[in-house]
Phi, psi and omega in degrees: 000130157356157130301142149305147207273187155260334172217168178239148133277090160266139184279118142267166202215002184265025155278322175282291209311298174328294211248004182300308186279009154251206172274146202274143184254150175273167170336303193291313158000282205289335182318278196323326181301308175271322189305355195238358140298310184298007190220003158323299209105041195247100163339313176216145183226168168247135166294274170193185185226156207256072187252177168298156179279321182287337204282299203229085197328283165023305211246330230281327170283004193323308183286333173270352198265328196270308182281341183274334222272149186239126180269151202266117173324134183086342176269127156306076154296146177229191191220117170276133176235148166243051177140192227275345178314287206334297212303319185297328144310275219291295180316328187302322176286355178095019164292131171254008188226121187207123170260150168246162195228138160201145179250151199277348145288103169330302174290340158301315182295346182278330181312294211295287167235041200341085188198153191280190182284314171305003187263321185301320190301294182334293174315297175324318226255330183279317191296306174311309155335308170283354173278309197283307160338302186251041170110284205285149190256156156206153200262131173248144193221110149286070181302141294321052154330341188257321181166163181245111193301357160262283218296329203098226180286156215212115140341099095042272174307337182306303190300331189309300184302322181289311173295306186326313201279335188268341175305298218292332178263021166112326183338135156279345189198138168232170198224158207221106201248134186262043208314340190231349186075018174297342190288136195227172187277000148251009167286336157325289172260032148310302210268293234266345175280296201297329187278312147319318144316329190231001158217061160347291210314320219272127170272142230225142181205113175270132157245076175302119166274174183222045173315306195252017178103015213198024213283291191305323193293326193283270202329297176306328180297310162324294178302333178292308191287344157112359183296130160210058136216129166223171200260192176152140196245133164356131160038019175096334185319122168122174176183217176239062189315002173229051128223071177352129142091004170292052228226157163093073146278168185300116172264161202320314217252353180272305162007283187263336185301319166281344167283294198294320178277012156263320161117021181254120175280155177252309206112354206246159160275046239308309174299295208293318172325283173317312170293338170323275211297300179294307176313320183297330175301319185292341188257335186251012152088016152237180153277142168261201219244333188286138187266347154325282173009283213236017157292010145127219186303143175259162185231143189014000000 
């Protein structure tokens, strides 16, 4: 086996990625979800993201949720925005770490923000200039990098070809979204060996669902390949709504419980982490997908 990081960074993502995709909850909820992430040790979270209220009811609360939440000294937050509105909401609430989304399959990217990849790279290459302008990095996240529930399978080089083009407008960093749960440990090291040849520099952050399973195998390869940020969300919480039968991101506490029994720090607090996972459960009214939850003894 590779060598191993000493440490990991997880992004948690279920106040967005997480509850974008479930039935919208109040307010006070999302509050809570996130302020009980924020006291884990989990370094960075996504907040929430600043969309039309029709396109993603979920989110409409975005701006009070974001202003009631209480920030924790040490934590990164970020913002998802999906254009020049989005990005001017978020800075305006005081994010300075603000992601954009483009998919590297066409007909998703038309699903989604119904415009082609290329109009999106457009769009994208002016938000970064206005992200920089006022202070702020931005992260472009390519969704379905592994595959596409339309399209099928997604080229290696395609995705490849999408960084270049956002290296060249500025991304500070890019991220790779698993978007159908397609993902397998050599399509990992396919797209991250391919992406790596041409912009070595640009720091790379993986996002798995655990549609089929392969969410924790896709990580250890990743980490065998020198990766060490990825994302993951609270109980699993989450999926995609323009990829059908895609649900179920990797959850946060299956994660670090296999990070920490390997001996690779996260920072996180695996018991505060879980209870984190039972509220969440408790706020959006199921059970969730993580199997931590209800597996017997916790460990470190």
């Amino acid at each position: 086996m590779a060598e191993l990081p000493d440490s990991v960074s997880i992004r948690e993502v279920g106040p967005r990625d997480g509850l974008q995709n479930e039935e919208p909850i109040p307010t006070d909820a999302k509050v809570r979800l996130l302020d009980a992430l924020s006291r884990t040790g989990v370094r960075r979270i996504e907040a929430v993201s600043f969309v039309h209220p029709r396109a993603i009811p979920q989110m409409a609360d975005a701006d009070e949720v974001w202003q009631r939440a209480e920030k924790a000294d040490g934590v990164r937050y970020s913002a998802l925005v999906p254009n020049t509105r989005g990005a001017q909401r978020a800075l305006a609430a005081g994010f300075t770490e603000i992601e954009v989304v483009v998919s590297a399959s066409d007909t998703h990217n038309r699903r989604n923000v119904n415009r082609s990849t290329d109009e999106s790279l457009d769009d994208i290459a002016e938000l970064i200039d206005l992200l920089h302008g006022a202070g702020a990095t931005a992260e472009v996240i390519v969704a379905t990098s592994f595959g596409c529930p339309y399209e099928g399978d997604v080229d290696p080089r395609r995705v490849a070809a999408i960084v270049d083009r956002v290296a060249r407008d500025g991304a500070d960093r890019v991220a790779f979204g698993d978007t159908t749960g397609m993902g397998t440990p050599r399509r990992v090291r396919e797209l991250v060996t391919a992406v790596r040849d041409r912009n070595a520099h640009l720091p790379v952050l993986l996002h798995f669902h655990n549609t089929r399973g392969t969410a924790l195998a896709n990580m250890l390869t990743a980490m065998e390949l020198g990766v060490t940020e990825f994302d993951a969300s609270v109980g699993g919480l989450g999926g995609c709504p323009y990829a059908p039968g895609a649900s179920g991101n990797l959850a946060t506490e299956e994660a670090v419980h296999m990070l920490h029994d390997m001996g690779i720090d996260t920072g996180i607090d695996l018991d505060a982490l879980i209870a984190a996972a039972e509220l969440a459960e408790t706020l959006v009214g199921k059970k969730l997908p993580s199997g931590v939850l209800r597996a017997g003894p916790r460990t470190r």
